[in-house]
PDB file of C-alpha atoms in Angstrom:
ATOM      1  CA  MET A   1     -23.873 -30.062 -23.101  1.00  0.00           C
ATOM      2  CA  ASP A   2     -22.652 -26.733 -24.784  1.00  0.00           C
ATOM      3  CA  PRO A   3     -19.450 -27.169 -27.054  1.00  0.00           C
ATOM      4  CA  GLN A   4     -18.532 -23.527 -26.161  1.00  0.00           C
ATOM      5  CA  SER A   5     -18.210 -23.665 -22.519  1.00  0.00           C
ATOM      6  CA  THR A   6     -16.705 -27.265 -22.685  1.00  0.00           C
ATOM      7  CA  TYR A   7     -13.723 -26.205 -24.851  1.00  0.00           C
ATOM      8  CA  ASP A   8     -13.318 -23.187 -23.264  1.00  0.00           C
ATOM      9  CA  ARG A   9     -12.670 -25.264 -19.795  1.00  0.00           C
ATOM     10  CA  ILE A  10     -10.231 -27.504 -21.673  1.00  0.00           C
ATOM     11  CA  ALA A  11      -8.672 -24.997 -23.849  1.00  0.00           C
ATOM     12  CA  ALA A  12      -5.143 -24.762 -22.456  1.00  0.00           C
ATOM     13  CA  HIS A  13      -4.596 -28.020 -22.072  1.00  0.00           C
ATOM     14  CA  PHE A  14      -6.132 -29.181 -25.608  1.00  0.00           C
ATOM     15  CA  SER A  15      -4.260 -26.840 -26.991  1.00  0.00           C
ATOM     16  CA  LYS A  16      -0.910 -28.319 -25.827  1.00  0.00           C
ATOM     17  CA  THR A  17      -1.867 -31.820 -26.800  1.00  0.00           C
ATOM     18  CA  ARG A  18      -2.617 -30.161 -30.340  1.00  0.00           C
ATOM     19  CA  GLU A  19       1.029 -29.048 -31.626  1.00  0.00           C
ATOM     20  CA  TYR A  20       0.923 -30.892 -34.996  1.00  0.00           C
ATOM     21  CA  ALA A  21      -1.102 -30.912 -38.266  1.00  0.00           C
ATOM     22  CA  TRP A  22      -2.653 -33.880 -38.921  1.00  0.00           C
ATOM     23  CA  PRO A  23      -0.896 -35.675 -41.989  1.00  0.00           C
ATOM     24  CA  GLU A  24      -4.295 -36.139 -43.930  1.00  0.00           C
ATOM     25  CA  VAL A  25      -4.672 -32.278 -44.024  1.00  0.00           C
ATOM     26  CA  GLU A  26      -0.888 -31.895 -44.949  1.00  0.00           C
ATOM     27  CA  SER A  27      -1.575 -34.291 -47.915  1.00  0.00           C
ATOM     28  CA  PHE A  28      -4.789 -32.425 -48.954  1.00  0.00           C
ATOM     29  CA  LEU A  29      -2.959 -29.047 -48.807  1.00  0.00           C
ATOM     30  CA  ASP A  30      -0.050 -30.265 -50.562  1.00  0.00           C
ATOM     31  CA  GLY A  31       0.058 -28.101 -54.041  1.00  0.00           C
ATOM     32  CA  ARG A  32      -3.040 -26.504 -53.598  1.00  0.00           C
ATOM     33  CA  ALA A  33      -3.107 -22.290 -53.076  1.00  0.00           C
ATOM     34  CA  ALA A  34      -5.778 -19.607 -52.569  1.00  0.00           C
ATOM     35  CA  THR A  35      -6.345 -16.211 -52.291  1.00  0.00           C
ATOM     36  CA  ARG A  36      -8.607 -16.533 -49.169  1.00  0.00           C
ATOM     37  CA  ALA A  37      -8.615 -19.572 -47.139  1.00  0.00           C
ATOM     38  CA  LEU A  38     -10.522 -20.780 -44.230  1.00  0.00           C
ATOM     39  CA  ASP A  39      -9.982 -23.251 -41.061  1.00  0.00           C
ATOM     40  CA  LEU A  40     -13.807 -23.833 -39.963  1.00  0.00           C
ATOM     41  CA  GLY A  41     -13.742 -25.028 -36.117  1.00  0.00           C
ATOM     42  CA  CYS A  42      -9.884 -23.887 -36.073  1.00  0.00           C
ATOM     43  CA  GLY A  43      -8.947 -24.835 -32.542  1.00  0.00           C
ATOM     44  CA  ASN A  44      -5.819 -23.486 -31.304  1.00  0.00           C
ATOM     45  CA  GLY A  45      -4.868 -22.639 -34.885  1.00  0.00           C
ATOM     46  CA  ARG A  46      -2.561 -25.581 -36.117  1.00  0.00           C
ATOM     47  CA  HIS A  47      -4.235 -26.210 -39.516  1.00  0.00           C
ATOM     48  CA  THR A  48      -4.882 -22.463 -39.802  1.00  0.00           C
ATOM     49  CA  GLU A  49      -0.805 -21.988 -40.054  1.00  0.00           C
ATOM     50  CA  LEU A  50      -0.553 -24.447 -42.750  1.00  0.00           C
ATOM     51  CA  LEU A  51      -3.375 -22.386 -44.659  1.00  0.00           C
ATOM     52  CA  ALA A  52      -1.347 -19.253 -44.100  1.00  0.00           C
ATOM     53  CA  GLU A  53       1.305 -20.573 -46.109  1.00  0.00           C
ATOM     54  CA  ARG A  54      -0.845 -21.371 -49.016  1.00  0.00           C
ATOM     55  CA  ALA A  55      -3.147 -18.120 -49.128  1.00  0.00           C
ATOM     56  CA  ASP A  56      -3.012 -14.779 -48.854  1.00  0.00           C
ATOM     57  CA  ALA A  57      -5.416 -14.382 -46.330  1.00  0.00           C
ATOM     58  CA  VAL A  58      -6.871 -17.198 -43.856  1.00  0.00           C
ATOM     59  CA  VAL A  59      -9.728 -16.713 -41.417  1.00  0.00           C
ATOM     60  CA  GLY A  60     -10.001 -19.476 -38.416  1.00  0.00           C
ATOM     61  CA  VAL A  61     -13.587 -19.717 -36.952  1.00  0.00           C
ATOM     62  CA  ASP A  62     -14.232 -21.240 -33.628  1.00  0.00           C
ATOM     63  CA  LEU A  63     -17.099 -21.315 -31.137  1.00  0.00           C
ATOM     64  CA  SER A  64     -14.444 -21.032 -28.264  1.00  0.00           C
ATOM     65  CA  ARG A  65     -13.169 -17.759 -27.598  1.00  0.00           C
ATOM     66  CA  GLU A  66     -10.352 -19.407 -25.097  1.00  0.00           C
ATOM     67  CA  LEU A  67      -9.344 -21.550 -28.258  1.00  0.00           C
ATOM     68  CA  LEU A  68      -9.332 -18.769 -30.180  1.00  0.00           C
ATOM     69  CA  ARG A  69      -7.144 -17.054 -27.714  1.00  0.00           C
ATOM     70  CA  GLU A  70      -4.547 -20.033 -27.924  1.00  0.00           C
ATOM     71  CA  ALA A  71      -4.624 -19.705 -32.048  1.00  0.00           C
ATOM     72  CA  GLY A  72      -3.932 -15.882 -31.462  1.00  0.00           C
ATOM     73  CA  GLU A  73      -0.843 -16.435 -29.615  1.00  0.00           C
ATOM     74  CA  ARG A  74       0.190 -19.341 -31.628  1.00  0.00           C
ATOM     75  CA  ALA A  75      -0.128 -17.114 -34.776  1.00  0.00           C
ATOM     76  CA  ARG A  76       1.943 -14.390 -32.987  1.00  0.00           C
ATOM     77  CA  GLU A  77       4.916 -16.784 -31.857  1.00  0.00           C
ATOM     78  CA  ARG A  78       5.158 -18.261 -35.015  1.00  0.00           C
ATOM     79  CA  GLY A  79       4.816 -15.466 -37.128  1.00  0.00           C
ATOM     80  CA  PHE A  80       1.801 -15.717 -39.238  1.00  0.00           C
ATOM     81  CA  ASP A  81      -0.304 -13.574 -37.513  1.00  0.00           C
ATOM     82  CA  ASP A  82      -0.066 -11.146 -40.788  1.00  0.00           C
ATOM     83  CA  ALA A  83      -1.846 -13.369 -42.886  1.00  0.00           C
ATOM     84  CA  ALA A  84      -4.444 -14.695 -40.495  1.00  0.00           C
ATOM     85  CA  SER A  85      -7.186 -13.480 -38.527  1.00  0.00           C
ATOM     86  CA  PHE A  86      -9.723 -15.202 -35.867  1.00  0.00           C
ATOM     87  CA  VAL A  87     -13.069 -14.601 -35.356  1.00  0.00           C
ATOM     88  CA  HIS A  88     -15.931 -16.232 -32.820  1.00  0.00           C
ATOM     89  CA  GLY A  89     -18.493 -18.051 -34.911  1.00  0.00           C
ATOM     90  CA  ASP A  90     -20.953 -21.254 -34.896  1.00  0.00           C
ATOM     91  CA  ALA A  91     -19.739 -23.833 -37.561  1.00  0.00           C
ATOM     92  CA  ALA A  92     -23.395 -24.187 -38.234  1.00  0.00           C
ATOM     93  CA  ALA A  93     -23.713 -20.602 -39.317  1.00  0.00           C
ATOM     94  CA  PRO A  94     -20.154 -19.189 -39.821  1.00  0.00           C
ATOM     95  CA  PRO A  95     -19.976 -15.699 -40.198  1.00  0.00           C
ATOM     96  CA  ILE A  96     -18.224 -15.437 -43.841  1.00  0.00           C
ATOM     97  CA  ALA A  97     -19.209 -13.930 -47.169  1.00  0.00           C
ATOM     98  CA  THR A  98     -20.630 -15.645 -49.892  1.00  0.00           C
ATOM     99  CA  ASP A  99     -18.644 -17.157 -52.546  1.00  0.00           C
ATOM    100  CA  THR A 100     -15.193 -15.582 -51.101  1.00  0.00           C
ATOM    101  CA  ILE A 101     -13.052 -19.233 -50.123  1.00  0.00           C
ATOM    102  CA  GLY A 102     -11.000 -20.882 -52.465  1.00  0.00           C
ATOM    103  CA  LEU A 103      -9.363 -23.196 -49.718  1.00  0.00           C
ATOM    104  CA  ALA A 104     -10.763 -24.524 -46.515  1.00  0.00           C
ATOM    105  CA  VAL A 105     -10.614 -27.336 -43.975  1.00  0.00           C
ATOM    106  CA  TYR A 106     -13.249 -28.606 -41.937  1.00  0.00           C
ATOM    107  CA  VAL A 107     -11.478 -30.782 -39.343  1.00  0.00           C
ATOM    108  CA  ALA A 108     -12.925 -32.413 -36.117  1.00  0.00           C
ATOM    109  CA  THR A 109     -15.743 -30.317 -35.954  1.00  0.00           C
ATOM    110  CA  LEU A 110     -18.626 -31.259 -37.704  1.00  0.00           C
ATOM    111  CA  HIS A 111     -19.226 -34.074 -35.208  1.00  0.00           C
ATOM    112  CA  HIS A 112     -19.764 -31.770 -32.365  1.00  0.00           C
ATOM    113  CA  LEU A 113     -23.229 -30.333 -33.750  1.00  0.00           C
ATOM    114  CA  PRO A 114     -26.085 -31.913 -31.960  1.00  0.00           C
ATOM    115  CA  SER A 115     -28.395 -33.109 -34.858  1.00  0.00           C
ATOM    116  CA  ARG A 116     -28.216 -34.111 -38.384  1.00  0.00           C
ATOM    117  CA  GLU A 117     -30.255 -31.060 -39.345  1.00  0.00           C
ATOM    118  CA  ALA A 118     -27.390 -28.890 -37.971  1.00  0.00           C
ATOM    119  CA  ARG A 119     -24.560 -30.922 -39.382  1.00  0.00           C
ATOM    120  CA  VAL A 120     -26.212 -30.860 -42.772  1.00  0.00           C
ATOM    121  CA  ARG A 121     -26.814 -26.895 -42.729  1.00  0.00           C
ATOM    122  CA  SER A 122     -23.205 -26.690 -41.406  1.00  0.00           C
ATOM    123  CA  LEU A 123     -22.456 -28.338 -44.602  1.00  0.00           C
ATOM    124  CA  ASP A 124     -24.450 -26.107 -46.753  1.00  0.00           C
ATOM    125  CA  GLU A 125     -22.868 -23.065 -45.224  1.00  0.00           C
ATOM    126  CA  LEU A 126     -19.373 -24.581 -46.179  1.00  0.00           C
ATOM    127  CA  ALA A 127     -20.873 -24.587 -49.391  1.00  0.00           C
ATOM    128  CA  ARG A 128     -22.030 -21.166 -49.662  1.00  0.00           C
ATOM    129  CA  SER A 129     -18.750 -19.757 -48.484  1.00  0.00           C
ATOM    130  CA  LEU A 130     -16.873 -21.464 -51.462  1.00  0.00           C
ATOM    131  CA  ALA A 131     -16.166 -19.257 -54.350  1.00  0.00           C
ATOM    132  CA  PRO A 132     -16.389 -21.093 -57.624  1.00  0.00           C
ATOM    133  CA  GLY A 133     -13.813 -23.668 -58.019  1.00  0.00           C
ATOM    134  CA  GLY A 134     -13.155 -23.778 -54.258  1.00  0.00           C
ATOM    135  CA  THR A 135     -12.446 -26.875 -52.580  1.00  0.00           C
ATOM    136  CA  ALA A 136     -12.279 -28.062 -48.845  1.00  0.00           C
ATOM    137  CA  LEU A 137     -11.376 -30.906 -46.428  1.00  0.00           C
ATOM    138  CA  VAL A 138     -14.037 -32.489 -44.270  1.00  0.00           C
ATOM    139  CA  SER A 139     -13.114 -34.764 -41.503  1.00  0.00           C
ATOM    140  CA  VAL A 140     -15.210 -36.795 -38.758  1.00  0.00           C
ATOM    141  CA  TRP A 141     -14.710 -39.337 -36.354  1.00  0.00           C
ATOM    142  CA  SER A 142     -15.922 -42.694 -37.421  1.00  0.00           C
ATOM    143  CA  THR A 143     -17.400 -46.141 -36.277  1.00  0.00           C
ATOM    144  CA  ALA A 144     -14.391 -47.404 -38.330  1.00  0.00           C
ATOM    145  CA  HIS A 145     -11.908 -46.147 -35.199  1.00  0.00           C
ATOM    146  CA  ASP A 146     -10.877 -49.366 -32.907  1.00  0.00           C
ATOM    147  CA  ARG A 147     -12.337 -47.532 -30.006  1.00  0.00           C
ATOM    148  CA  PHE A 148     -15.819 -48.224 -31.178  1.00  0.00           C
ATOM    149  CA  ASP A 149     -17.850 -51.609 -31.681  1.00  0.00           C
ATOM    150  CA  ARG A 150     -20.569 -50.247 -33.883  1.00  0.00           C
ATOM    151  CA  GLU A 151     -21.636 -50.119 -37.756  1.00  0.00           C
ATOM    152  CA  GLU A 152     -24.228 -47.420 -37.573  1.00  0.00           C
ATOM    153  CA  GLY A 153     -23.564 -43.745 -36.489  1.00  0.00           C
ATOM    154  CA  PHE A 154     -24.472 -42.746 -32.948  1.00  0.00           C
ATOM    155  CA  ASP A 155     -24.523 -40.309 -30.439  1.00  0.00           C
ATOM    156  CA  THR A 156     -21.879 -40.064 -27.350  1.00  0.00           C
ATOM    157  CA  THR A 157     -19.856 -38.338 -25.016  1.00  0.00           C
ATOM    158  CA  VAL A 158     -16.054 -38.411 -24.861  1.00  0.00           C
ATOM    159  CA  ASP A 159     -14.471 -37.237 -21.420  1.00  0.00           C
ATOM    160  CA  TRP A 160     -11.695 -34.776 -21.843  1.00  0.00           C
ATOM    161  CA  THR A 161      -9.098 -35.596 -18.547  1.00  0.00           C
ATOM    162  CA  LEU A 162      -7.521 -32.245 -17.226  1.00  0.00           C
ATOM    163  CA  PRO A 163      -4.198 -32.700 -15.597  1.00  0.00           C
ATOM    164  CA  GLY A 164      -5.775 -32.452 -11.895  1.00  0.00           C
ATOM    165  CA  GLY A 165      -8.061 -35.576 -12.827  1.00  0.00           C
ATOM    166  CA  GLU A 166     -11.304 -33.720 -13.591  1.00  0.00           C
ATOM    167  CA  THR A 167     -13.081 -35.166 -16.548  1.00  0.00           C
ATOM    168  CA  VAL A 168     -15.361 -32.534 -19.011  1.00  0.00           C
ATOM    169  CA  PRO A 169     -17.621 -34.539 -21.152  1.00  0.00           C
ATOM    170  CA  ARG A 170     -17.868 -33.658 -24.858  1.00  0.00           C
ATOM    171  CA  TYR A 171     -20.849 -34.590 -27.191  1.00  0.00           C
ATOM    172  CA  TYR A 172     -19.893 -36.110 -30.529  1.00  0.00           C
ATOM    173  CA  HIS A 173     -21.942 -37.751 -33.291  1.00  0.00           C
ATOM    174  CA  ILE A 174     -19.822 -40.741 -34.319  1.00  0.00           C
ATOM    175  CA  TYR A 175     -20.415 -41.241 -38.047  1.00  0.00           C
ATOM    176  CA  SER A 176     -20.499 -44.451 -40.039  1.00  0.00           C
ATOM    177  CA  PRO A 177     -18.357 -44.176 -43.265  1.00  0.00           C
ATOM    178  CA  GLU A 178     -22.139 -44.322 -45.227  1.00  0.00           C
ATOM    179  CA  GLU A 179     -23.699 -41.863 -43.107  1.00  0.00           C
ATOM    180  CA  PHE A 180     -20.814 -39.561 -43.699  1.00  0.00           C
ATOM    181  CA  GLU A 181     -21.236 -39.954 -47.252  1.00  0.00           C
ATOM    182  CA  SER A 182     -25.247 -39.550 -47.067  1.00  0.00           C
ATOM    183  CA  ASP A 183     -24.936 -36.502 -45.314  1.00  0.00           C
ATOM    184  CA  ILE A 184     -22.235 -34.912 -47.920  1.00  0.00           C
ATOM    185  CA  ALA A 185     -24.334 -36.051 -50.831  1.00  0.00           C
ATOM    186  CA  ASP A 186     -27.522 -34.251 -49.013  1.00  0.00           C
ATOM    187  CA  SER A 187     -25.625 -31.079 -48.993  1.00  0.00           C
ATOM    188  CA  ALA A 188     -24.855 -28.341 -51.298  1.00  0.00           C
ATOM    189  CA  LEU A 189     -21.326 -29.772 -51.591  1.00  0.00           C
ATOM    190  CA  GLU A 190     -19.907 -31.414 -54.739  1.00  0.00           C
ATOM    191  CA  PRO A 191     -18.221 -34.289 -53.393  1.00  0.00           C
ATOM    192  CA  VAL A 192     -14.727 -35.194 -55.091  1.00  0.00           C
ATOM    193  CA  GLU A 193     -13.449 -38.081 -52.787  1.00  0.00           C
ATOM    194  CA  THR A 194     -14.226 -39.704 -49.790  1.00  0.00           C
ATOM    195  CA  THR A 195     -11.630 -41.881 -47.564  1.00  0.00           C
ATOM    196  CA  VAL A 196     -11.201 -43.225 -44.081  1.00  0.00           C
ATOM    197  CA  SER A 197      -7.850 -43.113 -42.297  1.00  0.00           C
ATOM    198  CA  SER A 198      -6.981 -43.502 -38.839  1.00  0.00           C
ATOM    199  CA  GLY A 199     -10.463 -44.147 -37.860  1.00  0.00           C
ATOM    200  CA  ASN A 200     -11.852 -41.124 -39.222  1.00  0.00           C
ATOM    201  CA  CYS A 201     -13.784 -40.338 -42.521  1.00  0.00           C
ATOM    202  CA  TYR A 202     -12.644 -37.441 -44.800  1.00  0.00           C
ATOM    203  CA  ALA A 203     -14.117 -35.898 -47.664  1.00  0.00           C
ATOM    204  CA  VAL A 204     -12.780 -33.769 -50.081  1.00  0.00           C
ATOM    205  CA  VAL A 205     -15.458 -31.569 -51.770  1.00  0.00           C
ATOM    206  CA  ALA A 206     -15.812 -28.795 -53.896  1.00  0.00           C
ATOM    207  CA  ALA A 207     -18.170 -25.748 -54.267  1.00  0.00           C
ATOM    208  CA  PRO A 208     -21.532 -26.299 -55.779  1.00  0.00           C
ATOM    209  CA  ASP A 209     -21.722 -25.627 -59.752  1.00  0.00           C
ATOM    210  CA  PRO A 210     -23.332 -22.445 -60.442  1.00  0.00           C
TER     211      PRO A 210
END
């Protein structure tokens, strides 16, 4: 199940249902600013837009070229294209220079990576990209969500239903809160705070100590 082809297939419909930023992201960004920002797994750019208000330059990275097209259109329509650029890339190996990002969000993407090794490596890559003093918000789907009746993390598929009724399966690793904390701790990131909100796990993380 290839996430690139999956999200290329559903991108236009997915984007229409993802108009607004998550309140948790808005709260995280409140009072924060940076020279360079990163939206890792940017989707249609709804959070890139918030970052563009708080940084001189922001880059959105996504594996889906069709979602990147949606993000570019949103940036042009809403007037933040002068601050934002969009790059095709894998969250497990994002094409971002080392020690350059002061502020980042990595929302609802980590759980699509197919193995624990890939997920921790991706967190390491986020740590590599953060400049000293940089901070980020990471989120994943969690067993705390009402739709799941499990206590331990597990792999599953979640169907996306297109307007004509076609269903497109998407791979997810559903994290337990304890497992999420463990993966953050085992990465190069410095954990600051972990919370659960609306069935999602969130971690505020910082760049590793020099």
